Amino acid sequence: MADDMGSRDTRPPRVNPLHQIEIDDFRRDRLLAALALLFGASFCLGLPFALQAGAEFFLPLTAAIVIAIALVPLLEWLERRGLPSALSAFLALATFLAIINAALAIIVVPATGWFARLPDSIPRIQSNLAPLIDFYSTLQRFVDRTLMSVASGTEATAQAVAATAPTSVVDYFISSAPAAAIQLFFAVLVIFFFLSGWTRLRKGTIRRRGSFDGAMQTARVIQNVVDATADYLATITMINAILGLTVSLLLWALGMPSPFMWGGIVSICNFVPYLGPIVAAVLLGLGGLMTFDAVGLALLPATIFIGVHMVEANLITPLVLGKRLTINPLLILVSLSFWGWVWGTPGALLAVPLLLILQTVLASTGTPDLAGFLFEHGTLTTTDEVRDRLNRTHEESDG
């Protein structure tokens, strides 16, 4: 009898089934969290190479989505006037294409003439740079070799371009790059169908949320992304257009040929922070060397642009954009480096809008629970939360 009592006393205590279920759930959540982090890290590491390899598809698709988001306010304005969604999308897209075609035609057509004049202008460039290069004989030999290679390599190309100068950006894409024409057509279709189905897509996304709070948060995120993207692109476009027009008028007063072409180049280059203005200054310096005989006068177009750009970058842009659309310069440099590496020059043009969209989404959903916003509940359960839940469940079962 005593042996039976001793054996009963040495038996392990009985485990609460509810407590064991909670422990199993905790282990499962931690395993799922580890797997999610592992797959997430693998996805982030492989995504840039996938985007780079599939640039022919992803680049026009991404550009089209960014442009479509920027055109949403115009689309909604037309729809509020009673126009159908399809007609509003067509009018918004047609307005955008007309503006882009006119702006690029101002640049592309005169630029072909400048490109054709480059071989003939090399002696003038050498003559203008001679007083500066005389101090550096090794640099002189390097410039001579470089200019001779440029002249021999571009003369035939310049003659071919001059023979068939395009009259619009559409002619340029069709005549010079059939693949680019296909990508342009694909991007136009994406923009149109995105805009025509925007209202239904937004309402459907909001209604699919499982709770009222989730629906309201989704609506707020969508509206914030549209507002931030459209405001930024509209404001930057206006600033760059004014900058280009100012530079064009100053170059016209200076006697620079094709001043509006140079103003358009300045406007487009200024869409790429930091690097774009440097490229514009170099091109203006080259154009001045091709046009004027005196080296001081030849460098004046680039000097004028640098002065106007300093006023715009340090006074006008911060004043107009304000703090709401201000982005960390370090993040801009990282975004420029990343998207420039992935997609080249088009990627650099898209770097800031994509960064702004990502920053707006994270600010609206709250970091780091982006997964919680997507699925309406968190997926990575912390240890403290699980311990508190286990304690509450255990206390309730004991009570």
Tab-separated table of C-alpha atoms in Angstrom:
chain	number	residue	atom	x	y	z
A	1	MET	CA	0.000	0.000	0.000
A	2	ALA	CA	2.849	2.330	0.873
A	3	ASP	CA	4.537	1.413	-2.378
A	4	ASP	CA	1.377	2.353	-4.256
A	5	MET	CA	1.259	5.718	-2.495
A	6	GLY	CA	4.914	6.389	-3.307
A	7	SER	CA	4.425	5.512	-6.935
A	8	ARG	CA	1.473	7.876	-7.159
A	9	ASP	CA	3.504	10.706	-5.592
A	10	THR	CA	6.426	10.339	-8.030
A	11	ARG	CA	4.251	10.571	-11.148
A	12	PRO	CA	4.824	13.747	-13.228
A	13	PRO	CA	2.185	16.468	-12.835
A	14	ARG	CA	-0.567	16.544	-15.405
A	15	VAL	CA	-0.144	19.169	-18.105
A	16	ASN	CA	-3.066	21.448	-18.858
A	17	PRO	CA	-4.250	20.574	-22.413
A	18	LEU	CA	-5.058	24.202	-23.161
A	19	HIS	CA	-1.617	25.256	-22.007
A	20	GLN	CA	-0.006	22.611	-24.224
A	21	ILE	CA	-2.037	23.835	-27.207
A	22	GLU	CA	-0.817	27.383	-26.595
A	23	ILE	CA	2.792	26.178	-26.416
A	24	ASP	CA	2.389	24.311	-29.695
A	25	ASP	CA	0.866	27.419	-31.296
A	26	PHE	CA	3.781	29.499	-30.047
A	27	ARG	CA	6.332	27.093	-31.539
A	28	ARG	CA	4.422	27.032	-34.802
A	29	ASP	CA	4.288	30.839	-34.932
A	30	ARG	CA	8.016	31.091	-34.294
A	31	LEU	CA	8.715	28.542	-37.041
A	32	LEU	CA	6.476	30.405	-39.460
A	33	ALA	CA	8.192	33.661	-38.503
A	34	ALA	CA	11.619	32.186	-39.188
A	35	LEU	CA	10.469	30.805	-42.533
A	36	ALA	CA	8.870	34.152	-43.427
A	37	LEU	CA	12.081	36.002	-42.625
A	38	LEU	CA	14.135	33.480	-44.608
A	39	PHE	CA	11.915	33.687	-47.681
A	40	GLY	CA	11.695	37.458	-47.318
A	41	ALA	CA	15.471	37.825	-47.268
A	42	SER	CA	15.807	35.524	-50.281
A	43	PHE	CA	13.151	37.491	-52.131
A	44	CYS	CA	14.880	40.812	-51.418
A	45	LEU	CA	18.232	39.457	-52.565
A	46	GLY	CA	16.871	37.940	-55.772
A	47	LEU	CA	14.464	40.749	-56.725
A	48	PRO	CA	17.063	43.194	-58.162
A	49	PHE	CA	18.536	40.550	-60.447
A	50	ALA	CA	15.059	39.503	-61.575
A	51	LEU	CA	14.150	43.123	-62.324
A	52	GLN	CA	17.389	43.608	-64.225
A	53	ALA	CA	16.993	40.427	-66.252
A	54	GLY	CA	13.342	41.190	-67.050
A	55	ALA	CA	13.842	44.905	-67.727
A	56	GLU	CA	11.967	44.711	-71.033
A	57	PHE	CA	8.820	43.832	-69.073
A	58	PHE	CA	9.271	45.346	-65.616
A	59	LEU	CA	10.615	48.746	-66.701
A	60	PRO	CA	7.672	49.833	-68.888
A	61	LEU	CA	5.236	48.274	-66.404
A	62	THR	CA	6.701	50.181	-63.455
A	63	ALA	CA	6.947	53.441	-65.393
A	64	ALA	CA	3.357	53.055	-66.565
A	65	ILE	CA	2.068	52.455	-63.016
A	66	VAL	CA	3.932	55.498	-61.665
A	67	ILE	CA	2.599	57.696	-64.488
A	68	ALA	CA	-0.914	56.307	-64.040
A	69	ILE	CA	-0.851	57.068	-60.313
A	70	ALA	CA	0.222	60.620	-61.103
A	71	LEU	CA	-2.686	60.959	-63.572
A	72	VAL	CA	-5.317	59.721	-61.091
A	73	PRO	CA	-6.237	63.255	-59.853
A	74	LEU	CA	-6.911	64.345	-63.450
A	75	LEU	CA	-8.936	61.170	-64.018
A	76	GLU	CA	-11.041	61.761	-60.904
A	77	TRP	CA	-11.566	65.409	-61.887
A	78	LEU	CA	-12.935	64.316	-65.268
A	79	GLU	CA	-15.126	61.650	-63.670
A	80	ARG	CA	-16.617	64.212	-61.291
A	81	ARG	CA	-17.686	66.126	-64.410
A	82	GLY	CA	-19.871	63.159	-65.390
A	83	LEU	CA	-17.572	61.554	-67.970
A	84	PRO	CA	-17.377	57.736	-68.121
A	85	SER	CA	-14.278	56.081	-66.739
A	86	ALA	CA	-13.031	54.886	-70.119
A	87	LEU	CA	-13.430	58.319	-71.715
A	88	SER	CA	-11.808	60.025	-68.723
A	89	ALA	CA	-8.866	57.627	-68.918
A	90	PHE	CA	-8.499	58.267	-72.649
A	91	LEU	CA	-8.547	62.054	-72.209
A	92	ALA	CA	-6.047	61.943	-69.334
A	93	LEU	CA	-3.717	59.698	-71.308
A	94	ALA	CA	-4.079	61.779	-74.483
A	95	THR	CA	-3.259	64.966	-72.566
A	96	PHE	CA	-0.162	63.380	-71.068
A	97	LEU	CA	1.052	62.001	-74.411
A	98	ALA	CA	0.466	65.318	-76.171
A	99	ILE	CA	2.530	67.200	-73.583
A	100	ILE	CA	5.336	64.635	-73.598
A	101	ASN	CA	5.406	64.409	-77.394
A	102	ALA	CA	5.572	68.188	-77.779
A	103	ALA	CA	8.246	68.557	-75.103
A	104	LEU	CA	10.479	65.816	-76.465
A	105	ALA	CA	9.994	66.962	-80.066
A	106	ILE	CA	11.418	70.336	-79.045
A	107	ILE	CA	14.495	68.470	-77.804
A	108	VAL	CA	14.930	65.537	-80.187
A	109	VAL	CA	14.599	67.343	-83.521
A	110	PRO	CA	17.152	70.123	-82.843
A	111	ALA	CA	19.442	67.677	-81.040
A	112	THR	CA	19.890	65.688	-84.267
A	113	GLY	CA	21.260	68.817	-85.931
A	114	TRP	CA	23.692	69.409	-83.067
A	115	PHE	CA	24.783	65.790	-83.225
A	116	ALA	CA	25.394	66.094	-86.958
A	117	ARG	CA	27.526	69.211	-86.389
A	118	LEU	CA	29.732	67.545	-83.792
A	119	PRO	CA	32.497	66.306	-86.176
A	120	ASP	CA	32.743	69.721	-87.856
A	121	SER	CA	32.860	71.484	-84.491
A	122	ILE	CA	35.782	69.505	-83.106
A	123	PRO	CA	38.424	71.986	-84.430
A	124	ARG	CA	36.572	74.863	-82.759
A	125	ILE	CA	36.377	72.930	-79.485
A	126	GLN	CA	40.110	72.231	-79.675
A	127	SER	CA	40.811	75.879	-80.410
A	128	ASN	CA	38.700	77.036	-77.453
A	129	LEU	CA	40.290	74.575	-75.078
A	130	ALA	CA	43.846	75.124	-76.323
A	131	PRO	CA	44.738	77.898	-73.793
A	132	LEU	CA	43.678	75.642	-70.944
A	133	ILE	CA	45.242	72.468	-72.261
A	134	ASP	CA	48.617	74.049	-73.040
A	135	PHE	CA	49.441	73.749	-69.352
A	136	TYR	CA	48.833	70.004	-69.414
A	137	SER	CA	50.558	68.367	-72.361
A	138	THR	CA	49.577	64.860	-71.367
A	139	LEU	CA	45.956	65.931	-71.103
A	140	GLN	CA	46.266	67.487	-74.580
A	141	ARG	CA	47.311	64.164	-76.098
A	142	PHE	CA	44.491	62.402	-74.282
A	143	VAL	CA	41.903	64.893	-75.556
A	144	ASP	CA	43.266	64.629	-79.108
A	145	ARG	CA	42.959	60.863	-79.102
A	146	THR	CA	39.478	61.048	-77.589
A	147	LEU	CA	38.210	63.657	-80.038
A	148	MET	CA	39.645	61.793	-83.013
A	149	SER	CA	37.942	58.578	-81.929
A	150	VAL	CA	34.658	60.433	-81.417
A	151	ALA	CA	34.955	62.073	-84.828
A	152	SER	CA	35.709	58.819	-86.632
A	153	GLY	CA	32.995	56.923	-84.809
A	154	THR	CA	30.178	59.441	-85.052
A	155	GLU	CA	30.593	60.923	-88.522
A	156	ALA	CA	28.694	58.195	-90.368
A	157	THR	CA	26.079	57.975	-87.642
A	158	ALA	CA	25.589	61.735	-87.633
A	159	GLN	CA	25.078	61.795	-91.396
A	160	ALA	CA	22.501	59.016	-91.164
A	161	VAL	CA	20.633	60.780	-88.378
A	162	ALA	CA	20.692	64.083	-90.229
A	163	ALA	CA	19.249	62.467	-93.330
A	164	THR	CA	16.126	61.263	-91.522
A	165	ALA	CA	15.482	63.662	-88.681
A	166	PRO	CA	12.399	62.608	-86.697
A	167	THR	CA	9.518	65.017	-86.336
A	168	SER	CA	8.149	63.651	-83.056
A	169	VAL	CA	9.048	61.323	-80.229
A	170	VAL	CA	6.859	58.606	-81.786
A	171	ASP	CA	8.843	58.790	-85.055
A	172	TYR	CA	12.041	58.678	-83.059
A	173	PHE	CA	11.110	55.474	-81.246
A	174	ILE	CA	9.788	53.782	-84.380
A	175	SER	CA	12.767	54.703	-86.572
A	176	SER	CA	15.586	54.125	-84.092
A	177	ALA	CA	14.386	51.467	-81.658
A	178	PRO	CA	11.579	49.059	-82.632
A	179	ALA	CA	11.887	47.315	-79.261
A	180	ALA	CA	11.434	50.655	-77.500
A	181	ALA	CA	8.355	51.297	-79.644
A	182	ILE	CA	6.847	48.008	-78.479
A	183	GLN	CA	7.607	48.842	-74.854
A	184	LEU	CA	6.104	52.301	-75.341
A	185	PHE	CA	2.918	50.785	-76.755
A	186	PHE	CA	2.753	48.309	-73.864
A	187	ALA	CA	3.194	51.123	-71.317
A	188	VAL	CA	0.444	53.186	-72.969
A	189	LEU	CA	-1.955	50.237	-72.771
A	190	VAL	CA	-1.101	49.645	-69.100
A	191	ILE	CA	-1.734	53.314	-68.278
A	192	PHE	CA	-5.076	53.320	-70.098
A	193	PHE	CA	-6.428	50.123	-68.528
A	194	PHE	CA	-5.118	51.118	-65.102
A	195	LEU	CA	-6.909	54.457	-65.284
A	196	SER	CA	-10.104	53.087	-66.822
A	197	GLY	CA	-10.429	50.495	-64.049
A	198	TRP	CA	-9.063	52.660	-61.234
A	199	THR	CA	-12.393	53.460	-59.576
A	200	ARG	CA	-13.542	49.825	-59.566
A	201	LEU	CA	-10.120	48.625	-58.431
A	202	ARG	CA	-10.003	51.045	-55.516
A	203	LYS	CA	-13.553	50.264	-54.355
A	204	GLY	CA	-13.004	46.530	-54.715
A	205	THR	CA	-9.751	46.640	-52.727
A	206	ILE	CA	-11.414	48.562	-49.903
A	207	ARG	CA	-14.528	46.340	-49.790
A	208	ARG	CA	-12.465	43.142	-49.616
A	209	ARG	CA	-11.077	44.122	-46.239
A	210	GLY	CA	-12.494	42.050	-43.404
A	211	SER	CA	-13.087	44.913	-40.980
A	212	PHE	CA	-14.099	48.538	-40.993
A	213	ASP	CA	-10.722	49.621	-39.587
A	214	GLY	CA	-8.928	47.676	-42.302
A	215	ALA	CA	-11.078	49.261	-44.990
A	216	MET	CA	-10.447	52.755	-43.651
A	217	GLN	CA	-6.710	52.148	-43.433
A	218	THR	CA	-6.647	50.819	-46.986
A	219	ALA	CA	-8.514	53.861	-48.265
A	220	ARG	CA	-6.123	56.130	-46.389
A	221	VAL	CA	-3.040	54.376	-47.798
A	222	ILE	CA	-4.344	54.550	-51.379
A	223	GLN	CA	-5.245	58.217	-51.048
A	224	ASN	CA	-1.906	59.092	-49.450
A	225	VAL	CA	0.055	57.336	-52.197
A	226	VAL	CA	-1.941	59.056	-54.945
A	227	ASP	CA	-1.715	62.472	-53.309
A	228	ALA	CA	2.004	62.254	-52.533
A	229	THR	CA	2.967	60.920	-55.977
A	230	ALA	CA	0.774	63.325	-57.934
A	231	ASP	CA	1.761	66.345	-55.829
A	232	TYR	CA	5.458	65.582	-56.059
A	233	LEU	CA	5.517	64.933	-59.811
A	234	ALA	CA	3.284	67.913	-60.584
A	235	THR	CA	5.355	70.233	-58.404
A	236	ILE	CA	8.711	69.001	-59.695
A	237	THR	CA	7.474	69.195	-63.288
A	238	MET	CA	6.335	72.784	-62.776
A	239	ILE	CA	9.638	73.760	-61.149
A	240	ASN	CA	11.691	72.078	-63.870
A	241	ALA	CA	9.593	73.683	-66.608
A	242	ILE	CA	10.140	77.127	-65.086
A	243	LEU	CA	13.851	76.358	-64.711
A	244	GLY	CA	14.086	75.260	-68.344
A	245	LEU	CA	12.166	78.302	-69.573
A	246	THR	CA	14.396	80.650	-67.558
A	247	VAL	CA	17.565	79.047	-68.914
A	248	SER	CA	16.114	79.147	-72.457
A	249	LEU	CA	15.406	82.888	-72.250
A	250	LEU	CA	18.870	83.621	-70.869
A	251	LEU	CA	20.528	81.522	-73.579
A	252	TRP	CA	18.398	83.244	-76.215
A	253	ALA	CA	19.592	86.622	-74.939
A	254	LEU	CA	23.158	85.287	-75.094
A	255	GLY	CA	22.714	84.252	-78.737
A	256	MET	CA	22.848	80.487	-78.193
A	257	PRO	CA	21.220	78.533	-81.044
A	258	SER	CA	18.214	76.325	-80.196
A	259	PRO	CA	17.702	77.810	-76.715
A	260	PHE	CA	14.452	75.924	-76.080
A	261	MET	CA	16.170	72.627	-76.852
A	262	TRP	CA	18.712	73.384	-74.138
A	263	GLY	CA	15.930	74.416	-71.791
A	264	GLY	CA	14.198	71.092	-72.405
A	265	ILE	CA	17.426	69.195	-71.739
A	266	VAL	CA	17.874	71.117	-68.506
A	267	SER	CA	14.289	70.317	-67.447
A	268	ILE	CA	14.630	66.590	-68.111
A	269	CYS	CA	18.052	66.299	-66.493
A	270	ASN	CA	16.793	68.089	-63.398
A	271	PHE	CA	14.367	65.212	-62.727
A	272	VAL	CA	17.422	63.203	-61.615
A	273	PRO	CA	18.690	64.766	-58.370
A	274	TYR	CA	22.392	65.573	-58.024
A	275	LEU	CA	23.563	63.738	-61.154
A	276	GLY	CA	21.155	65.323	-63.652
A	277	PRO	CA	22.310	68.938	-63.159
A	278	ILE	CA	25.939	67.833	-63.586
A	279	VAL	CA	25.082	66.208	-66.918
A	280	ALA	CA	23.157	69.308	-68.017
A	281	ALA	CA	26.102	71.574	-67.151
A	282	VAL	CA	28.516	69.364	-69.102
A	283	LEU	CA	26.228	69.326	-72.144
A	284	LEU	CA	25.803	73.105	-72.008
A	285	GLY	CA	29.564	73.489	-71.767
A	286	LEU	CA	30.018	71.298	-74.827
A	287	GLY	CA	27.326	73.234	-76.690
A	288	GLY	CA	28.998	76.521	-75.809
A	289	LEU	CA	32.340	75.262	-77.050
A	290	MET	CA	30.677	74.246	-80.324
A	291	THR	CA	29.037	77.667	-80.750
A	292	PHE	CA	31.356	80.435	-79.521
A	293	ASP	CA	34.985	81.173	-80.308
A	294	ALA	CA	36.164	82.622	-76.986
A	295	VAL	CA	36.524	80.137	-74.161
A	296	GLY	CA	35.026	82.533	-71.597
A	297	LEU	CA	31.920	83.079	-73.700
A	298	ALA	CA	31.756	79.359	-74.510
A	299	LEU	CA	31.563	78.430	-70.827
A	300	LEU	CA	28.988	81.117	-70.064
A	301	PRO	CA	25.911	78.905	-70.883
A	302	ALA	CA	27.002	76.320	-68.322
A	303	THR	CA	27.759	79.097	-65.813
A	304	ILE	CA	24.302	80.606	-66.323
A	305	PHE	CA	22.649	77.250	-65.730
A	306	ILE	CA	24.672	76.563	-62.595
A	307	GLY	CA	23.672	79.931	-61.157
A	308	VAL	CA	19.986	79.473	-61.926
A	309	HIS	CA	20.066	75.906	-60.621
A	310	MET	CA	21.637	76.984	-57.324
A	311	VAL	CA	18.786	79.432	-56.766
A	312	GLU	CA	16.198	76.793	-57.687
A	313	ALA	CA	17.701	73.994	-55.581
A	314	ASN	CA	18.401	76.030	-52.448
A	315	LEU	CA	15.506	78.486	-52.408
A	316	ILE	CA	12.581	77.691	-54.712
A	317	THR	CA	12.309	73.902	-54.407
A	318	PRO	CA	12.494	73.762	-50.560
A	319	LEU	CA	10.013	76.632	-50.348
A	320	VAL	CA	7.500	75.047	-52.738
A	321	LEU	CA	7.790	71.409	-51.669
A	322	GLY	CA	7.929	72.148	-47.959
A	323	LYS	CA	8.515	69.502	-45.325
A	324	ARG	CA	5.664	67.212	-46.377
A	325	LEU	CA	7.377	66.034	-49.567
A	326	THR	CA	10.954	66.251	-48.307
A	327	ILE	CA	12.981	63.056	-48.701
A	328	ASN	CA	16.207	62.140	-46.928
A	329	PRO	CA	19.134	62.914	-49.291
A	330	LEU	CA	20.870	59.685	-48.281
A	331	LEU	CA	17.789	57.667	-49.285
A	332	ILE	CA	17.695	59.538	-52.606
A	333	LEU	CA	21.325	58.619	-53.314
A	334	VAL	CA	20.703	54.978	-52.399
A	335	SER	CA	17.577	54.875	-54.572
A	336	LEU	CA	19.406	56.505	-57.494
A	337	SER	CA	22.265	54.016	-57.207
A	338	PHE	CA	19.934	51.030	-56.939
A	339	TRP	CA	17.500	51.843	-59.742
A	340	GLY	CA	20.280	53.246	-61.930
A	341	TRP	CA	22.112	49.939	-61.562
A	342	VAL	CA	18.965	47.934	-62.288
A	343	TRP	CA	17.528	49.930	-65.235
A	344	GLY	CA	20.084	52.586	-66.171
A	345	THR	CA	18.912	56.102	-67.032
A	346	PRO	CA	15.150	55.259	-66.971
A	347	GLY	CA	15.658	53.730	-63.551
A	348	ALA	CA	17.332	56.917	-62.326
A	349	LEU	CA	14.320	58.925	-63.534
A	350	LEU	CA	11.980	56.596	-61.620
A	351	ALA	CA	14.136	56.420	-58.483
A	352	VAL	CA	12.614	59.317	-56.560
A	353	PRO	CA	8.932	58.573	-57.386
A	354	LEU	CA	9.389	54.915	-56.399
A	355	LEU	CA	11.131	55.952	-53.187
A	356	LEU	CA	8.318	58.388	-52.433
A	357	ILE	CA	5.659	55.706	-52.989
A	358	LEU	CA	7.482	53.247	-50.719
A	359	GLN	CA	8.011	55.893	-48.059
A	360	THR	CA	4.337	56.906	-48.181
A	361	VAL	CA	3.133	53.304	-47.876
A	362	LEU	CA	5.409	52.603	-44.910
A	363	ALA	CA	4.423	55.861	-43.214
A	364	SER	CA	0.721	55.122	-43.701
A	365	THR	CA	0.756	51.463	-42.683
A	366	GLY	CA	3.300	51.821	-39.927
A	367	THR	CA	6.656	50.129	-39.770
A	368	PRO	CA	7.477	47.335	-39.327
A	369	ASP	CA	4.019	45.724	-39.500
A	370	LEU	CA	3.621	45.943	-43.285
A	371	ALA	CA	2.608	42.266	-43.311
A	372	GLY	CA	0.003	43.034	-40.689
A	373	PHE	CA	-1.528	45.655	-42.981
A	374	LEU	CA	-1.561	43.294	-45.970
A	375	PHE	CA	-3.222	40.433	-44.079
A	376	GLU	CA	-5.111	42.532	-41.481
A	377	HIS	CA	-3.291	40.844	-38.591
A	378	GLY	CA	0.300	40.488	-37.586
A	379	THR	CA	2.269	37.462	-38.724
A	380	LEU	CA	5.356	37.734	-36.495
A	381	THR	CA	4.282	37.221	-32.878
A	382	THR	CA	6.711	38.497	-30.280
A	383	THR	CA	7.812	36.407	-27.308
A	384	ASP	CA	6.305	38.779	-24.728
A	385	GLU	CA	2.925	38.768	-26.455
A	386	VAL	CA	2.833	34.983	-26.546
A	387	ARG	CA	3.974	34.706	-22.899
A	388	ASP	CA	1.211	37.079	-21.782
A	389	ARG	CA	-1.335	35.132	-23.788
A	390	LEU	CA	-0.160	31.853	-22.220
A	391	ASN	CA	-0.373	33.322	-18.727
A	392	ARG	CA	-3.874	34.672	-19.275
A	393	THR	CA	-5.077	31.362	-20.690
A	394	HIS	CA	-3.517	29.421	-17.817
A	395	GLU	CA	-5.089	31.708	-15.215
A	396	GLU	CA	-8.494	31.404	-16.840
A	397	SER	CA	-8.257	27.603	-16.929
A	398	ASP	CA	-7.226	27.487	-13.237
A	399	GLY	CA	-10.090	29.822	-12.304
